[in-house]
Amino acid sequence: MHVPGWHEQTLKLQQEGRLAMAGIVQEQHPDRARLFMQWKRMDWPILVDSLNLLGVQVVPLTVAIDEHGIVRATGIKLADAARFAEEFVNTSYPAPAVLVVPPPPPDLHATSPRASADDVFLWGGIGRVSEVIASYRKIRDADAPVLFRLGVAYRARYDSPHREPGDFQAAVDHWQQALDLNPNQYIWRRRIQQYGPRLDKPYPFYDWVPAARREIRERGEEPAPLVVEPGGAEFASPAKQLQAAAGPAEPDPGGRIHRDEMPFVLVEQTVVPPAVAPGATGRVHLVFRPNTARQAHWNNEAGDLVVWVQTPDGWEIDPRRLTVPNPPLEVSLEPRQVEFEFRVPTGAAEGDTRVAAYALYYVCEDENGVCLYRRQDLQVRIAVAR
Amino acid sequence: MKWWLTLALCLTACSRTMPEPAPLAEEIRVGSPFPNLLLPDLDGRAASVAAMRGRKLILHIFASW
């Protein structure tokens, strides 16, 4: 791996105080980088650039900066790390005519709308994320980076207590709009692929997390906590084809389970990418949350949450049956997420297709103190577009 | 340049609304300072690459995926 390899090959120079290392992460969830750093025992400063303010289009990108703050080399390969580092520390560079000074403190009253939205996102706290979204929305026609940052802000709100329905889909939609304007922006593409179908994945994104936690615990340390646990798409490996043929039994084929009319459980759906071409694949994320307005919670003493997805003619669905195991608690309120992939038939017409699905779950509600087994029918809207 | 011409040009330029700053794309250039951005560290504190000057630095722009 590029960065741990650099760390290992330059460790002696770092320990001698002749070379410093630092990082700038381009992730939506920087706490995952903290876990990664702990796992690889890389104890150096990390800056967070979730908005891609640097405008880098590829990672990893290794940059050598001299003691005066001047860039001396970029894109240095891991294979050259040891040789380059030795030469770099032994080279004297003249001081520039104008000294590099650190930037001024954050200014939450910047006059430029974009700078203001960026600063409030970075420094204003998650409580102001809706304000950031409103600011980016006003200028989203400006250019692709604003669309990307708007997507980042939507996803940040989705991960926060300030979540509003549709935030995750809005994030994906805006990332896709940005990418459509600049299809060579690798950072933006990865943000979509992180949640997208396996046929479009370059590699698994966060499959290293379980191994990292295990190894850290074996060392007697406590792994750095993650604010948002990676989901199915983020663990999934790339695939060459769907496994649509394997078919478990449908759990409620006759539709005999009573419907959740209240509803006691709220469902949010997100399709990645937001529009899928005929013959291509996509991934659907369904998140189920107990409706706290109904004082509902999961009844974990009963069965697991089960989701069944119907297959429209000519479509492939993988998997059709999904299950979320109950946690080892009598009751709980956590969101439960399932993901499935689909392939649009080659000859499909453009427009919206509704894929029918349903969820079966056990909930209790505190108003009357009853526990119920309920079915909720869903319609997943998938946009087909060439 | 005549003083009145200078003044006229300045008035014209200064009366316009300040443009949006150009995005900091592709601004990492050999021989130039690293882009002077203030970014949060993993604990949310303001930090910058410029503040790390004084030692030779290898900076990795990366993601853990």
XYZ file of C-alpha atoms in Angstrom:
451
model
C 0.000 0.000 0.000
C 1.320 3.388 -0.993
C 1.128 5.432 2.203
C 2.099 2.712 4.733
C 4.912 1.749 2.359
C 6.235 5.314 2.420
C 5.985 5.360 6.190
C 7.936 2.147 6.535
C 10.657 3.148 4.078
C 11.223 6.556 5.678
C 10.781 5.595 9.333
C 14.474 5.992 10.184
C 14.595 9.524 8.717
C 11.437 10.418 10.623
C 12.861 9.069 13.898
C 16.060 11.055 13.320
C 13.951 14.195 12.937
C 15.214 14.816 9.404
C 11.912 14.220 7.647
C 8.308 14.883 8.638
C 5.243 13.161 7.224
C 1.707 14.501 6.996
C -1.478 13.650 5.153
C -4.553 15.262 3.668
C -7.477 12.850 3.376
C -10.088 13.161 0.669
C -12.812 11.146 2.390
C -16.365 11.882 3.407
C -15.737 10.222 6.791
C -12.288 11.231 8.089
C -12.643 9.148 11.252
C -12.001 6.137 9.041
C -8.626 7.622 8.181
C -7.924 7.913 11.900
C -8.585 4.170 12.309
C -6.399 3.459 9.288
C -3.552 5.542 10.729
C -3.843 3.770 14.085
C -3.851 0.376 12.381
C -0.694 1.146 10.400
C 0.963 2.909 13.365
C 1.370 6.115 11.393
C 1.410 8.836 14.009
C 1.570 12.009 11.980
C -0.733 14.972 11.337
C -3.743 14.479 9.120
C -5.747 17.287 7.575
C -9.246 16.687 6.265
C -10.364 17.880 2.830
C -13.788 16.259 2.436
C -14.898 19.131 0.172
C -11.947 18.554 -2.175
C -10.907 22.199 -1.825
C -7.467 21.219 -3.076
C -9.046 20.155 -6.347
C -6.875 17.061 -6.616
C -8.267 14.608 -9.115
C -6.361 11.519 -8.053
C -5.126 9.886 -4.879
C -2.690 8.902 -3.622
C -0.590 11.901 -4.521
C 2.723 12.320 -2.722
C 4.269 15.772 -2.554
C 7.726 16.767 -1.272
C 7.794 20.187 0.426
C 11.048 21.785 1.547
C 11.670 23.456 4.886
C 10.574 26.816 3.435
C 7.163 25.466 2.357
C 8.011 25.208 -1.343
C 6.873 22.177 -3.364
C 9.935 20.352 -4.712
C 8.393 17.237 -6.278
C 4.960 15.724 -6.851
C 3.665 12.292 -7.741
C 6.626 10.467 -6.237
C 6.244 6.719 -6.619
C 6.509 4.288 -3.737
C 9.229 2.385 -5.605
C 11.389 5.534 -5.378
C 10.495 6.373 -1.778
C 13.718 5.413 0.042
C 16.067 6.840 -2.599
C 14.050 10.011 -3.033
C 13.720 10.655 0.699
C 17.467 10.257 1.281
C 18.295 12.680 -1.538
C 15.578 15.100 -0.431
C 16.811 15.427 3.157
C 20.384 15.921 1.954
C 19.537 18.705 -0.501
C 19.708 22.347 0.522
C 17.078 24.644 -0.912
C 17.390 28.430 -0.939
C 14.861 30.430 1.035
C 12.261 32.038 -1.233
C 12.090 35.804 -1.619
C 8.647 35.806 0.013
C 8.254 33.640 3.081
C 5.365 31.177 3.246
C 3.122 32.092 6.159
C 0.192 30.098 7.530
C -3.270 31.199 6.416
C -5.313 33.483 8.665
C -7.867 31.974 11.081
C -11.246 30.837 9.684
C -13.480 33.681 8.583
C -17.136 32.785 8.854
C -18.075 36.110 7.322
C -16.318 35.684 3.988
C -17.880 37.832 1.296
C -17.739 35.283 -1.513
C -20.800 32.982 -1.349
C -18.704 29.921 -2.135
C -15.970 30.750 0.377
C -18.630 31.476 2.975
C -20.348 28.115 2.395
C -16.989 26.307 2.476
C -15.983 28.000 5.722
C -19.278 27.408 7.463
C -19.107 23.722 6.448
C -15.551 23.408 7.768
C -15.809 25.533 10.890
C -19.446 26.225 11.650
C -20.297 22.840 13.126
C -22.822 20.281 11.929
C -25.643 22.351 13.421
C -25.204 24.801 10.523
C -25.184 22.197 7.765
C -28.645 23.180 6.479
C -27.383 26.737 6.113
C -24.430 25.395 4.104
C -26.765 23.421 1.854
C -28.909 26.493 1.264
C -25.811 28.548 0.403
C -24.442 25.981 -2.051
C -27.879 25.573 -3.636
C -27.959 29.297 -4.440
C -24.721 29.030 -6.439
C -24.856 25.427 -7.660
C -24.943 26.550 -11.278
C -21.519 28.126 -10.777
C -19.493 25.023 -11.570
C -18.976 21.348 -10.873
C -17.007 21.717 -7.604
C -19.984 23.469 -6.006
C -22.235 20.572 -7.033
C -19.771 18.116 -5.516
C -19.551 20.092 -2.267
C -23.328 20.316 -2.118
C -23.368 16.509 -2.296
C -20.834 16.324 0.536
C -22.987 18.623 2.652
C -26.130 16.558 1.974
C -24.334 13.364 2.962
C -22.977 15.058 6.097
C -26.499 16.064 7.078
C -27.722 12.531 6.339
C -25.141 11.214 8.813
C -26.154 13.769 11.458
C -29.097 14.228 13.832
C -30.279 16.992 11.446
C -31.065 14.435 8.712
C -33.950 15.202 6.391
C -35.704 12.685 4.126
C -33.927 12.299 0.792
C -30.558 13.641 1.933
C -28.569 10.589 0.832
C -30.213 10.538 -2.600
C -29.600 14.287 -2.929
C -25.916 13.672 -2.158
C -25.625 11.010 -4.860
C -27.584 13.134 -7.344
C -25.267 16.113 -6.903
C -22.100 14.027 -7.030
C -23.372 12.545 -10.285
C -24.161 15.996 -11.713
C -20.645 17.137 -10.828
C -19.118 14.043 -12.373
C -21.163 14.472 -15.552
C -19.536 17.897 -15.936
C -16.044 16.568 -15.228
C -15.900 12.802 -15.829
C -12.160 12.692 -15.156
C -12.516 13.747 -11.532
C -11.482 10.545 -9.833
C -12.259 11.758 -6.286
C -15.847 12.551 -7.226
C -16.250 9.266 -9.101
C -15.024 7.336 -6.090
C -17.584 9.047 -3.852
C -20.336 7.513 -5.991
C -18.618 4.149 -6.445
C -18.280 3.928 -2.669
C -22.040 3.388 -2.519
C -22.587 1.977 -6.001
C -22.998 -1.478 -7.543
C -20.251 -4.096 -7.484
C -19.957 -4.134 -11.270
C -18.800 -0.529 -11.121
C -16.391 -0.908 -8.205
C -12.645 -0.608 -8.687
C -11.988 -2.351 -5.354
C -13.632 -2.827 -1.961
C -13.500 0.497 -0.140
C -13.530 -0.323 3.553
C -13.069 -4.089 3.721
C -9.922 -3.439 5.766
C -11.926 -2.169 8.752
C -12.611 -5.562 10.465
C -8.983 -6.676 10.090
C -7.763 -3.321 11.379
C -9.963 -3.542 14.470
C -8.917 -7.131 15.132
C -5.198 -6.381 14.851
C -5.461 -3.219 16.958
C -7.250 -5.159 19.715
C -4.633 -7.905 19.516
C -2.045 -5.219 20.249
C -3.980 -4.336 23.404
C -5.302 -1.045 22.067
C -8.838 0.174 21.589
C -9.654 0.895 17.916
C -10.558 4.490 17.123
C -14.370 4.684 16.984
C -16.167 5.308 13.713
C -18.945 7.866 13.671
C -20.618 6.100 10.744
C -20.086 2.383 10.287
C -19.365 1.387 6.681
C -22.357 -0.227 4.978
C -22.698 -3.135 2.559
C -21.607 -1.304 -0.583
C -18.536 -0.009 1.200
C -17.430 -3.530 2.123
C -18.450 -5.173 -1.167
C -15.867 -6.503 -3.577
C -16.052 -5.832 -7.298
C -18.053 -8.424 -9.251
C -18.326 -9.358 -12.893
C -21.961 -10.491 -12.787
C -24.995 -10.508 -10.553
C -26.131 -13.699 -8.828
C -29.737 -13.143 -9.782
C -30.449 -16.813 -10.505
C -30.059 -18.012 -6.903
C -33.538 -17.641 -5.437
C -34.573 -18.161 -1.824
C -38.244 -18.527 -0.943
C -40.454 -15.457 -0.819
C -41.442 -14.806 2.827
C -45.020 -13.550 2.302
C -46.095 -14.524 -1.222
C -49.803 -14.210 -0.531
C -49.500 -10.831 1.132
C -51.228 -12.127 4.285
C -49.235 -10.141 6.832
C -51.017 -6.992 7.987
C -49.690 -3.781 6.524
C -47.994 -1.154 8.643
C -50.448 1.654 8.026
C -49.128 4.031 10.689
C -46.265 3.562 9.709
C -44.255 2.434 12.715
C -41.156 2.273 10.557
C -39.964 4.994 8.184
C -38.104 3.947 5.063
C -35.616 5.961 3.041
C -34.420 4.768 -0.350
C -31.356 5.827 -2.322
C -30.392 4.646 -5.787
C -26.730 4.760 -6.889
C -26.086 6.012 -9.513
C -29.176 8.205 -9.725
C -29.903 7.145 -13.338
C -28.938 3.811 -14.858
C -28.509 2.997 -18.553
C -30.126 -0.063 -20.174
C -27.859 -3.070 -19.598
C -26.078 -1.394 -16.667
C -26.306 -2.054 -12.945
C -27.166 0.011 -9.930
C -27.414 -0.372 -6.176
C -30.365 0.432 -3.944
C -29.923 1.389 -0.307
C -32.954 1.016 1.958
C -32.763 2.373 5.487
C -35.457 1.508 8.045
C -35.881 3.661 11.145
C -38.437 3.204 13.933
C -40.869 6.106 13.778
C -40.158 7.947 17.010
C -43.222 10.134 16.442
C -45.192 6.893 16.973
C -42.949 5.917 19.886
C -41.983 2.808 17.967
C -38.936 0.624 18.525
C -37.649 -2.686 17.239
C -38.781 -5.793 19.068
C -35.608 -7.856 19.061
C -37.080 -10.779 20.971
C -38.884 -11.786 17.790
C -37.534 -12.422 14.279
C -35.170 -10.426 12.122
C -36.149 -7.740 9.642
C -36.620 -9.313 6.214
C -36.891 -7.536 2.862
C -38.098 -9.146 -0.343
C -37.598 -7.550 -3.752
C -39.831 -8.425 -6.718
C -38.177 -8.746 -10.116
C -39.695 -6.758 -12.988
C -39.735 -8.614 -16.327
C -36.266 -8.867 -17.808
C -34.561 -7.316 -14.794
C -32.011 -8.972 -12.540
C -32.143 -8.432 -8.772
C -29.374 -9.580 -6.435
C -30.186 -10.581 -3.761
C -33.956 -10.755 -3.686
C -34.195 -11.608 -0.002
C -32.293 -9.556 2.571
C -32.149 -9.926 6.328
C -30.962 -7.660 9.116
C -30.205 -9.672 12.271
C -31.474 -8.289 15.562
C -28.848 -6.911 17.932
C -28.478 -8.653 21.313
C -30.892 -6.272 23.052
C -34.570 -6.714 23.893
C -35.497 -3.490 22.132
C -33.548 -0.931 20.120
C -33.949 2.099 17.881
C -31.025 1.833 15.472
C -31.444 2.391 11.726
C -31.316 -0.858 9.761
C -29.932 -0.878 6.268
C -30.157 -3.339 3.401
C -28.766 -3.018 -0.090
C -29.470 -4.860 -3.306
C -28.278 -4.541 -6.853
C -30.152 -4.632 -10.118
C -29.440 -4.809 -13.797
C -31.681 -2.972 -16.230
C -32.654 -5.029 -19.303
C -30.691 -4.095 -22.413
C -33.848 -3.154 -24.265
C -35.445 -1.184 -21.448
C -37.149 2.056 -22.370
C -36.029 5.291 -20.808
C -38.061 6.612 -17.920
C -38.937 5.550 -14.411
C -39.484 1.936 -13.391
C -40.989 1.033 -10.054
C -39.447 -2.030 -8.460
C -41.793 -3.487 -5.875
C -40.430 -4.717 -2.576
C -41.686 -5.259 0.933
C -40.270 -5.393 4.423
C -41.405 -7.597 7.286
C -40.518 -6.586 10.828
C -41.398 -6.786 14.470
C -42.059 -3.487 16.202
C -43.461 -2.349 19.498
C -45.165 0.946 20.153
C -45.261 2.602 23.524
C -48.581 4.446 23.184
C -50.626 1.300 23.665
C -47.754 -0.991 24.610
C -48.380 -3.479 21.844
C -45.857 -5.412 19.773
C -46.746 -6.202 16.202
C -45.499 -8.093 13.161
C -46.020 -5.891 10.141
C -45.405 -5.693 6.414
C -44.597 -2.472 4.588
C -44.885 -2.398 0.802
C -42.321 -0.297 -1.018
C -41.909 1.057 -4.501
C -38.319 1.790 -5.447
C -38.183 4.326 -8.255
C -35.334 3.651 -10.656
C -34.603 6.124 -13.418
C -33.498 4.501 -16.676
C -31.590 6.866 -18.941
C -29.037 6.382 -21.695
C 0.002 56.620 -18.242
C -2.018 59.756 -17.679
C -3.319 60.069 -14.126
C -6.914 60.493 -15.305
C -6.678 57.342 -17.457
C -5.363 55.380 -14.480
C -8.180 56.715 -12.335
C -10.811 55.866 -14.953
C -9.520 52.293 -15.317
C -9.448 51.874 -11.560
C -12.962 53.211 -11.122
C -14.244 50.881 -13.833
C -12.545 47.837 -12.309
C -13.344 48.718 -8.714
C -17.033 49.343 -9.396
C -17.549 45.743 -10.583
C -18.641 43.057 -8.171
C -15.711 40.999 -6.931
C -15.609 37.736 -8.940
C -15.846 34.300 -7.357
C -12.411 32.957 -6.477
C -11.108 30.413 -8.945
C -11.192 26.863 -7.616
C -7.893 25.672 -6.216
C -7.578 23.000 -8.849
C -4.220 21.750 -10.003
C -2.420 24.386 -7.960
C 0.220 22.075 -6.564
C 3.203 23.146 -8.644
C 6.879 22.393 -8.239
C 8.733 25.576 -7.266
C 5.638 27.206 -5.711
C 4.332 27.194 -2.160
C 1.798 24.474 -1.401
C -1.769 25.930 -1.601
C -2.270 27.888 1.571
C -5.451 26.267 2.809
C -6.749 26.136 6.331
C -8.246 22.690 6.928
C -9.465 20.849 10.010
C -7.318 18.107 11.471
C -8.882 14.869 12.684
C -9.945 16.592 15.901
C -11.503 19.500 14.031
C -8.767 22.003 14.905
C -7.598 24.450 12.248
C -4.340 23.352 10.640
C -2.344 24.058 7.518
C 0.591 22.674 5.597
C 2.240 26.102 5.766
C 2.359 25.851 9.552
C 4.484 22.703 9.187
C 7.383 24.516 7.528
C 10.805 24.304 9.131
C 11.434 20.671 8.271
C 11.390 18.747 5.054
C 7.946 17.301 4.631
C 6.502 14.426 2.635
C 2.803 15.100 2.250
C 0.432 12.330 1.178
C -2.920 13.331 -0.265
C -4.842 10.100 0.066
C -7.890 8.189 1.210
C -7.968 5.105 3.393
C -9.897 3.184 0.723
